[in-house]
Amino acid sequence: FFVKMSYNNQSPGGAGDERSADPSSGGLFNVNYKKYDDLKNMLDQNKDFLKLEAMKRIIGMIAKGKNASSLFPAVVKNVACKNIEVKKLVYVYLERYAEEQQDLALLSISTFQRGLKEQNQLIRASALRVLSSIRVPIIVPIMMLAIKDGMTDMSPFVRKTAAHAIPKLYSLDPDQKENLIEIIDKLLSDRTTLVAGSVVMAYQAVCPERVDLVHRHFRKLCNLLVDVDEWGQIAILSMLTRYARTQFTDPNQYDTGVDEEQPFYEEEEDSDESEDEKKEKKPVYIMDPDHRLLLKSSKPLLQSRNSAVVMAVAQLYYHLAPRQEVSTVAKALVRLLRSRREVQAVVLQNIASMTLMRRGIFESFLKSFYVRSTDPTHIRVLKLEVLTNLATESNISVILREFQTYVRSSDKQFVAHAIQAIARCATNITEVTDTCLAGLVSLLSNRDEAVVAESVVVIKKLLQMNPSQHCDIIKHMARLLDNIQVPMARASILWLIGEYSEFVPKIAPDVLRKAVKHFPSQQDIVKLQIINLAAKLFITNQKQTKLLAQYALQLGKYDQSYDIRDRCRFIRHLIMPSSDMGGGQIHKHAKKILLAPKPAPVLESPFKGRDAYQLGSLSHTINAEANGYQKLPDFPQVQPDPSVRTVEIMEVVSDNKRRGGKTTRSKPMKKKSFYSDEDSSESEEEGSGSSSSSSGTEDSDSDSESSISESSSQETEGPDPRVSDSDKVNRKKKSTTTVMKKASDSGSDATSDDSDSSSSDEESSSEDEKPQRKQTKKKDIINLLDLDDFSPPTVSPSKTPSNGGLLAPMLASDLQGLSLGGNVSEMSGTFNGKSYELLHRVTGGGMAAKYRYPRTPCVYSDKMISVEVEITNTGDKPINNIHMGDKKLQAGLKVHDFDVIDVLEPGATTTSTMGVDFCDTTQPLVFDLCTENRKFNVNVKIPVGELVKPAAMPQTEFMKHHGLLTGMNENKCKLNIPESNQPMISKKVQEVVNVCLVPSTQNNVYSRFAGRTAHGGSILLVSVELGEQNDSKLCVNCEKMVIGSMVFKQLKEILSK
Amino acid sequence: MIHSLFMINTHHDIFMEKHWKTAVKRSICDYFFTALEKASSPEDIPPVITTPHHYLITVYRDRLYFVSVIAKEVQPLFVIEFLHRIMDTFVEYFSECTERVIKENYVVVYELLEEMLDNGFPLATESNVLKELIKPPNILRTVVNSVTGQSNVADHLPTGQLSNVPWRRTGVKYASNEAYFDITEEVDAIIDRSGSTVFAEIHGSIDACVKLTGMPDLTLSFVNPRMLDDVSFHPCIRFKRWEAEKVLSFVPPDGNFTLCSYHIGSQGMVSIPIYVKHNVHYAGTGGKFEVSVGSRHTMGKIIEDLKISAIMPKQVTNVNLMPTQGEYSYNPVEKEVVWDVGKMAPGKPPSIKGVLSLQAGVPAPEEKPTLTVHFRIQQLAISGLRVNRLDMYSEKYKPFKGVKYITKAGKFQVRT
């Protein structure tokens, strides 16, 4: 079928023009210059598919690296093209060439500016992106404005794009730094996980030195960390590492430092410091709680699938954690060794640095560093390095056995490194020096010259440590000189013989004799050593070697290399001063000069000193300071004021106020009353936010719903329908608010917000589109904050949550705002749920628990009802590990447990939210509330009114449902509603049952409410008709008869009271 | 961060370039080519190369080099991970990542690169989000697009991008709902000459193929979760529940993904399902080569796809072997002997034996070939890990669930 389809398609395509069904067959690689006119023609055409084809081919040229800049005028015209794919490709083109053709590029600016005002957030974002990417200095002010607008945009995606634009603007015009810092400061208060990573990257690029900006956001960032995307996590982790280095004191400062495990400790940078401290007194180090928070919140990221995240956590622990905790990162790093080859290489480099300083943490993973025959050479060498660093007296025998295998490898470069590794082990661990030496000597008989040469070089170094005991080795090496041709090895042997000729007095002159014989054919390095040997022997054994030495110096005098000629001249005057020069002074000291005792070379790791660079950084990898590398500061001696990080919840609110205030510029007068109402819901939102962030990502349902509705709202394009739409909204809103004002005094916050907006609308009703759009935009912002913002889970859920769809889909509510008069969040008043006792403190042995229904949408599932459990420890001991144990669930009941409470200190209270799906029944939930050692059987009862969730519907729909639900589904009666109750009907009703008010035209007579049951979604309608004396009517309709009648009974009771 | 990206094939042709900031001349790649000449094999190229003004970070995979140009300090792993992520995305879109498919789909490639990186910073890397933004090419869509004039590019933001579950598409619908989990364990081992295990560890991964409607919330629990003490997770997994209850609770991405991978380290005992006996020695101008394999600790499961290969020293000119089962081949250029045993039938352990001919006039080689072993065992997780149950919440339907276990040889080497 597919084949047929494609065939059918291709023939008309081929007939029409050179366009073909397969976009790629247009040929990326056969565009020639003649076709440019062709392309221009196609771009000028009116048909989108021709433009698309042309653009595709131009992109092909760019991809190939061909110059397509001559097409700029033709392309730039299409920036306003309606077809989204053409547009995107034009954007790609502009980003590439606008820099080269700045004047022409200006033509496109107005299109982007228009794009910035689009309704579709994707278009706004991409316009901002291109505008900031075209690198035309003249538009810096425009970019600045666009970023400022984007920063307050309702869509977090646009805000993210704005954050990305900051470093672009900064690189274009560094003078804007101050303004940009201001923007970064504001964006840092954004609590959306989407934005957090990007703004931290911007901070790193623009103003990494402004530590003060981070204070207020430190805890928030720590708490958000787990939910940020992986790239953001990396940026935040490295930023927080630097931050912590300036704000906290060294956790190892009072460490005794004499750790048996770590003989390398004295090399550690902070050791002097700690020595000093120790002398004064021995204070106990107490870690700052924020320091602890950072370590704690980054630890889970060791489980990330992204190696860069794991590395970022590892370096954070390495640089910040107390010594004993650093080892937690080892396992994760070792796991990375199974990863891609490039990852392995970088991780091994870092491990090599870490093992030099803190060997203990990787000791138990020794075998993971064994070399496999499939490893490429550079990985092998790094593994050798790590193995060498890990060698101790206890494991050296295992390591040496492993090294022996490596020495037989066919990779000669690797073998050379293995030999060096053996030598390093020999110098580091004195117990095995002799064994190693013996092993190396046996390598001297190896058939491979490179192996022998390398062995000679390292043996020379080893012998220097203790030459007197090894004269047989020296003899053995003297014998080797006949066969070895590798210059470095020859030079080493000659040097050894010269230096220790006293141990081999008989052989030395003979060696010199042989060496001089081949003098002219040797490499420079060997010639120099021959001259050296001659000089040394001349001093110690003049009788036998005088002539030889003179001969050697004579040969050297006429050598091609001036270096050798110089050396000869120097040596000659040193050892055989000619009488007429009278230079006997130096001659007396010749022996001291030439045969001065030379210290044995220390065989050092090439990684020594690399830890001066921050681990995981590019500079560390290349062992040089890379561009833009920022040195990791040392810990301060005295801790700076930790209170700067304390953030009151109010402060966060005021931040939002500022941000909100910007967008509601149109009516600054009203701002105060508006937001003072908002405060309560703000804190509430925090509560729900925390539960959602701590439980991960469950609120996806609401999200998806919201964006679907958003897209549908965006489909109404063009300015005209929008105007009419928003007009409608406002008209509707007006009616709603009047209903609210007259029918009830409940004073719901959102309502007053609405009344504000509608009144401001009245003021500006003559103005059209613009302010109105702002209006809707503002509303979006509020809702957006509700949805996407997270607050640190440490903030306990607020004590006074209201209902209101704070987690409710922002854009769904936006849509509702367009089509319906009111929505959930607007309609519901503040509701302070009654608490019920779950566990009495006497039965609970000091643990008391209460639960209540906060009426917030449940984040776990939309069928569940949130139950907030408040646990207080009235005892005098901390209670550990409070969690939900066995549940006796009735059929269909589902429970999402609350998070385990690790510790509850005496006197402390904590709240936790669980989700319960009651299946629209009032059957209680019975479960065991468990602590570390006890179990309490408790049950949660649900009042019937809580089974319902508010449902927004317009009056017409209400009437329709009302008409359908008659007979058994209807409960009706007349009753007497006391005068005092009449203005509070909606409050009273909402107290009993969780419904929302339906906007009504007959607002003075009817109050109507609607809701749906949480599980089945059955409709519940309540209507109250006010009348004279005994003439008021109450009517409850519900698809579920039982629920209907129960609600009815309760309502009747409360209304007639 | 990432300034530019050059894609280079094994013939040293730069066949595609992309710049996110001011274009960098392609002559910068000369430094890369110089490094490449120095390296003994493509694998041996260092991941970071320093040039006077820039740094080049390279990954090599599937016979392609991706060379990225960096101007400023950045974590090298950040770039390496990202380059691999780009390649992974190509594989997801075009089912392979080769020069041919990249050239064929250059427009999609360019659109993807544009979407994944903004000014050198990662933007959208989650494949489910990308697939909503830019539709993967397939024949049917190409046809539909050319008829209806629609494009491959979405005109509104994928919902995943804004939600807390960026990895999942919304509005997913399937006629039959299925969730399959493959638990694959690879045994890495080094066995020394005497047959004792120098080092052995298990690397496992749980690969999932989840095709479920809506927004399912899955919980996967194990009979023995304590085995997993070194795990890395897909971002969808709720870490807190793992910490508290040792169950994997997650809203899965749509389609194929790796749920988690784990590592059972050298501390724990790893049972090796196979043993290899060998005898290789050289004498004069010839040599003897003898290998036999047998199974153990396989819990009655049969070893399949058994293959043993060895790279002979370069002095070996030819081999003449006789296997009791399967067949062998010898590649005289690479000096590689491959003995394809196939399924290991119960009974007498298969063996291969014969003579090597050595080049005359050169001394006999010193090193002995290392044997690399490949095998596969179906329906067995060698670590003993077992799935207890899979539960689904927040959706009504009953999905079809399946779990499969496979044990494979990873880097399994026997030194002779």
JSON list of C-alpha atoms in Angstrom, two decimals, chain A residues 162-279:
[
{"chain": "A", "resi": 162, "resn": "ALA", "atom": "CA", "xyz": [14.04, 35.16, 27.25]},
{"chain": "A", "resi": 163, "resn": "ALA", "atom": "CA", "xyz": [16.55, 33.67, 29.65]},
{"chain": "A", "resi": 164, "resn": "HIS", "atom": "CA", "xyz": [18.38, 32.13, 26.70]},
{"chain": "A", "resi": 165, "resn": "ALA", "atom": "CA", "xyz": [18.43, 35.50, 24.97]},
{"chain": "A", "resi": 166, "resn": "ILE", "atom": "CA", "xyz": [20.27, 37.17, 27.85]},
{"chain": "A", "resi": 167, "resn": "PRO", "atom": "CA", "xyz": [23.74, 35.75, 27.11]},
{"chain": "A", "resi": 168, "resn": "LYS", "atom": "CA", "xyz": [23.23, 36.49, 23.43]},
{"chain": "A", "resi": 169, "resn": "LEU", "atom": "CA", "xyz": [22.54, 40.13, 24.13]},
{"chain": "A", "resi": 170, "resn": "TYR", "atom": "CA", "xyz": [25.43, 40.24, 26.57]},
{"chain": "A", "resi": 171, "resn": "SER", "atom": "CA", "xyz": [27.90, 38.94, 24.00]},
{"chain": "A", "resi": 172, "resn": "LEU", "atom": "CA", "xyz": [26.58, 41.47, 21.50]},
{"chain": "A", "resi": 173, "resn": "ASP", "atom": "CA", "xyz": [26.78, 44.44, 23.81]},
{"chain": "A", "resi": 174, "resn": "PRO", "atom": "CA", "xyz": [28.52, 43.92, 27.16]},
{"chain": "A", "resi": 175, "resn": "ASP", "atom": "CA", "xyz": [27.56, 47.45, 28.18]},
{"chain": "A", "resi": 176, "resn": "GLN", "atom": "CA", "xyz": [24.07, 46.21, 28.86]},
{"chain": "A", "resi": 177, "resn": "LYS", "atom": "CA", "xyz": [25.35, 44.17, 31.76]},
{"chain": "A", "resi": 178, "resn": "GLU", "atom": "CA", "xyz": [23.62, 46.15, 34.50]},
{"chain": "A", "resi": 179, "resn": "ASN", "atom": "CA", "xyz": [20.24, 45.96, 32.84]},
{"chain": "A", "resi": 180, "resn": "LEU", "atom": "CA", "xyz": [20.69, 42.28, 32.16]},
{"chain": "A", "resi": 181, "resn": "ILE", "atom": "CA", "xyz": [21.62, 41.60, 35.75]},
{"chain": "A", "resi": 182, "resn": "GLU", "atom": "CA", "xyz": [18.38, 43.20, 36.76]},
{"chain": "A", "resi": 183, "resn": "ILE", "atom": "CA", "xyz": [16.50, 40.87, 34.44]},
{"chain": "A", "resi": 184, "resn": "ILE", "atom": "CA", "xyz": [18.40, 37.86, 35.67]},
{"chain": "A", "resi": 185, "resn": "ASP", "atom": "CA", "xyz": [17.60, 38.83, 39.22]},
{"chain": "A", "resi": 186, "resn": "LYS", "atom": "CA", "xyz": [13.93, 38.88, 38.42]},
{"chain": "A", "resi": 187, "resn": "LEU", "atom": "CA", "xyz": [13.98, 35.69, 36.42]},
{"chain": "A", "resi": 188, "resn": "LEU", "atom": "CA", "xyz": [15.76, 33.93, 39.25]},
{"chain": "A", "resi": 189, "resn": "SER", "atom": "CA", "xyz": [12.62, 34.35, 41.30]},
{"chain": "A", "resi": 190, "resn": "ASP", "atom": "CA", "xyz": [10.73, 32.39, 38.71]},
{"chain": "A", "resi": 191, "resn": "ARG", "atom": "CA", "xyz": [9.76, 29.16, 40.30]},
{"chain": "A", "resi": 192, "resn": "THR", "atom": "CA", "xyz": [9.07, 27.24, 37.13]},
{"chain": "A", "resi": 193, "resn": "THR", "atom": "CA", "xyz": [11.40, 24.31, 36.66]},
{"chain": "A", "resi": 194, "resn": "LEU", "atom": "CA", "xyz": [11.46, 25.04, 32.95]},
{"chain": "A", "resi": 195, "resn": "VAL", "atom": "CA", "xyz": [12.99, 28.46, 33.48]},
{"chain": "A", "resi": 196, "resn": "ALA", "atom": "CA", "xyz": [15.29, 27.73, 36.41]},
{"chain": "A", "resi": 197, "resn": "GLY", "atom": "CA", "xyz": [18.00, 25.95, 34.45]},
{"chain": "A", "resi": 198, "resn": "SER", "atom": "CA", "xyz": [18.12, 28.51, 31.66]},
{"chain": "A", "resi": 199, "resn": "VAL", "atom": "CA", "xyz": [18.30, 31.51, 33.91]},
{"chain": "A", "resi": 200, "resn": "VAL", "atom": "CA", "xyz": [21.14, 29.94, 35.85]},
{"chain": "A", "resi": 201, "resn": "MET", "atom": "CA", "xyz": [23.00, 29.42, 32.59]},
{"chain": "A", "resi": 202, "resn": "ALA", "atom": "CA", "xyz": [22.44, 33.09, 31.82]},
{"chain": "A", "resi": 203, "resn": "TYR", "atom": "CA", "xyz": [23.66, 34.03, 35.28]},
{"chain": "A", "resi": 204, "resn": "GLN", "atom": "CA", "xyz": [26.80, 31.96, 34.74]},
{"chain": "A", "resi": 205, "resn": "ALA", "atom": "CA", "xyz": [27.44, 33.62, 31.41]},
{"chain": "A", "resi": 206, "resn": "VAL", "atom": "CA", "xyz": [26.78, 37.21, 32.46]},
{"chain": "A", "resi": 207, "resn": "CYS", "atom": "CA", "xyz": [27.50, 37.73, 36.11]},
{"chain": "A", "resi": 208, "resn": "PRO", "atom": "CA", "xyz": [28.93, 34.71, 37.91]},
{"chain": "A", "resi": 209, "resn": "GLU", "atom": "CA", "xyz": [30.54, 37.08, 40.39]},
{"chain": "A", "resi": 210, "resn": "ARG", "atom": "CA", "xyz": [27.25, 38.40, 41.71]},
{"chain": "A", "resi": 211, "resn": "VAL", "atom": "CA", "xyz": [26.87, 35.94, 44.53]},
{"chain": "A", "resi": 212, "resn": "ASP", "atom": "CA", "xyz": [24.41, 38.20, 46.27]},
{"chain": "A", "resi": 213, "resn": "LEU", "atom": "CA", "xyz": [21.75, 37.49, 43.64]},
{"chain": "A", "resi": 214, "resn": "VAL", "atom": "CA", "xyz": [21.66, 33.86, 44.60]},
{"chain": "A", "resi": 215, "resn": "HIS", "atom": "CA", "xyz": [21.06, 34.20, 48.34]},
{"chain": "A", "resi": 216, "resn": "ARG", "atom": "CA", "xyz": [17.34, 34.51, 48.22]},
{"chain": "A", "resi": 217, "resn": "HIS", "atom": "CA", "xyz": [16.95, 31.71, 45.72]},
{"chain": "A", "resi": 218, "resn": "PHE", "atom": "CA", "xyz": [19.38, 29.24, 47.15]},
{"chain": "A", "resi": 219, "resn": "ARG", "atom": "CA", "xyz": [16.89, 27.09, 49.01]},
{"chain": "A", "resi": 220, "resn": "LYS", "atom": "CA", "xyz": [14.40, 27.23, 46.21]},
{"chain": "A", "resi": 221, "resn": "LEU", "atom": "CA", "xyz": [17.01, 26.07, 43.71]},
{"chain": "A", "resi": 222, "resn": "CYS", "atom": "CA", "xyz": [18.05, 23.24, 45.99]},
{"chain": "A", "resi": 223, "resn": "ASN", "atom": "CA", "xyz": [14.51, 22.06, 46.30]},
{"chain": "A", "resi": 224, "resn": "LEU", "atom": "CA", "xyz": [13.72, 22.42, 42.61]},
{"chain": "A", "resi": 225, "resn": "LEU", "atom": "CA", "xyz": [16.86, 20.63, 41.55]},
{"chain": "A", "resi": 226, "resn": "VAL", "atom": "CA", "xyz": [15.36, 17.18, 41.13]},
{"chain": "A", "resi": 227, "resn": "ASP", "atom": "CA", "xyz": [12.62, 18.44, 38.84]},
{"chain": "A", "resi": 228, "resn": "VAL", "atom": "CA", "xyz": [14.72, 20.61, 36.56]},
{"chain": "A", "resi": 229, "resn": "ASP", "atom": "CA", "xyz": [15.72, 19.16, 33.19]},
{"chain": "A", "resi": 230, "resn": "GLU", "atom": "CA", "xyz": [19.09, 17.46, 33.09]},
{"chain": "A", "resi": 231, "resn": "TRP", "atom": "CA", "xyz": [20.97, 20.29, 31.36]},
{"chain": "A", "resi": 232, "resn": "GLY", "atom": "CA", "xyz": [19.60, 22.77, 33.84]},
{"chain": "A", "resi": 233, "resn": "GLN", "atom": "CA", "xyz": [20.68, 20.50, 36.66]},
{"chain": "A", "resi": 234, "resn": "ILE", "atom": "CA", "xyz": [24.26, 20.64, 35.45]},
{"chain": "A", "resi": 235, "resn": "ALA", "atom": "CA", "xyz": [24.23, 24.42, 35.32]},
{"chain": "A", "resi": 236, "resn": "ILE", "atom": "CA", "xyz": [22.62, 24.75, 38.73]},
{"chain": "A", "resi": 237, "resn": "LEU", "atom": "CA", "xyz": [24.97, 22.25, 40.34]},
{"chain": "A", "resi": 238, "resn": "SER", "atom": "CA", "xyz": [28.09, 23.96, 39.10]},
{"chain": "A", "resi": 239, "resn": "MET", "atom": "CA", "xyz": [26.74, 27.37, 40.06]},
{"chain": "A", "resi": 240, "resn": "LEU", "atom": "CA", "xyz": [25.83, 26.18, 43.54]},
{"chain": "A", "resi": 241, "resn": "THR", "atom": "CA", "xyz": [29.26, 24.64, 43.98]},
{"chain": "A", "resi": 242, "resn": "ARG", "atom": "CA", "xyz": [30.85, 28.02, 43.51]},
{"chain": "A", "resi": 243, "resn": "TYR", "atom": "CA", "xyz": [28.23, 29.68, 45.64]},
{"chain": "A", "resi": 244, "resn": "ALA", "atom": "CA", "xyz": [28.75, 27.25, 48.49]},
{"chain": "A", "resi": 245, "resn": "ARG", "atom": "CA", "xyz": [32.49, 27.81, 48.35]},
{"chain": "A", "resi": 246, "resn": "THR", "atom": "CA", "xyz": [31.91, 31.45, 49.16]},
{"chain": "A", "resi": 247, "resn": "GLN", "atom": "CA", "xyz": [29.17, 31.04, 51.74]},
{"chain": "A", "resi": 248, "resn": "PHE", "atom": "CA", "xyz": [30.01, 28.05, 53.88]},
{"chain": "A", "resi": 249, "resn": "THR", "atom": "CA", "xyz": [33.05, 27.09, 55.84]},
{"chain": "A", "resi": 250, "resn": "ASP", "atom": "CA", "xyz": [35.24, 24.14, 55.07]},
{"chain": "A", "resi": 251, "resn": "PRO", "atom": "CA", "xyz": [33.63, 21.00, 56.45]},
{"chain": "A", "resi": 252, "resn": "ASN", "atom": "CA", "xyz": [37.05, 19.40, 56.84]},
{"chain": "A", "resi": 253, "resn": "GLN", "atom": "CA", "xyz": [38.69, 22.30, 58.60]},
{"chain": "A", "resi": 254, "resn": "TYR", "atom": "CA", "xyz": [38.88, 20.69, 62.02]},
{"chain": "A", "resi": 255, "resn": "ASP", "atom": "CA", "xyz": [39.59, 17.32, 60.64]},
{"chain": "A", "resi": 256, "resn": "THR", "atom": "CA", "xyz": [42.65, 15.88, 62.31]},
{"chain": "A", "resi": 257, "resn": "GLY", "atom": "CA", "xyz": [44.08, 15.25, 58.92]},
{"chain": "A", "resi": 258, "resn": "VAL", "atom": "CA", "xyz": [46.08, 12.28, 60.12]},
{"chain": "A", "resi": 259, "resn": "ASP", "atom": "CA", "xyz": [44.08, 9.69, 58.43]},
{"chain": "A", "resi": 260, "resn": "GLU", "atom": "CA", "xyz": [45.76, 6.36, 58.09]},
{"chain": "A", "resi": 261, "resn": "GLU", "atom": "CA", "xyz": [43.91, 5.73, 54.91]},
{"chain": "A", "resi": 262, "resn": "GLN", "atom": "CA", "xyz": [45.21, 8.82, 53.29]},
{"chain": "A", "resi": 263, "resn": "PRO", "atom": "CA", "xyz": [48.93, 9.30, 53.47]},
{"chain": "A", "resi": 264, "resn": "PHE", "atom": "CA", "xyz": [48.65, 11.85, 50.69]},
{"chain": "A", "resi": 265, "resn": "TYR", "atom": "CA", "xyz": [46.69, 14.12, 52.87]},
{"chain": "A", "resi": 266, "resn": "GLU", "atom": "CA", "xyz": [49.46, 16.53, 53.62]},
{"chain": "A", "resi": 267, "resn": "GLU", "atom": "CA", "xyz": [49.29, 17.66, 50.04]},
{"chain": "A", "resi": 268, "resn": "GLU", "atom": "CA", "xyz": [45.78, 18.86, 50.45]},
{"chain": "A", "resi": 269, "resn": "GLU", "atom": "CA", "xyz": [45.39, 22.52, 50.02]},
{"chain": "A", "resi": 270, "resn": "ASP", "atom": "CA", "xyz": [43.61, 23.24, 53.23]},
{"chain": "A", "resi": 271, "resn": "SER", "atom": "CA", "xyz": [45.96, 21.34, 55.45]},
{"chain": "A", "resi": 272, "resn": "ASP", "atom": "CA", "xyz": [47.99, 24.28, 56.72]},
{"chain": "A", "resi": 273, "resn": "GLU", "atom": "CA", "xyz": [44.86, 26.02, 57.57]},
{"chain": "A", "resi": 274, "resn": "SER", "atom": "CA", "xyz": [43.59, 23.13, 59.56]},
{"chain": "A", "resi": 275, "resn": "GLU", "atom": "CA", "xyz": [46.88, 22.76, 61.35]},
{"chain": "A", "resi": 276, "resn": "ASP", "atom": "CA", "xyz": [46.64, 26.33, 62.51]},
{"chain": "A", "resi": 277, "resn": "GLU", "atom": "CA", "xyz": [43.09, 25.97, 63.63]},
{"chain": "A", "resi": 278, "resn": "LYS", "atom": "CA", "xyz": [43.95, 22.88, 65.54]},
{"chain": "A", "resi": 279, "resn": "LYS", "atom": "CA", "xyz": [46.56, 24.58, 67.60]}
]
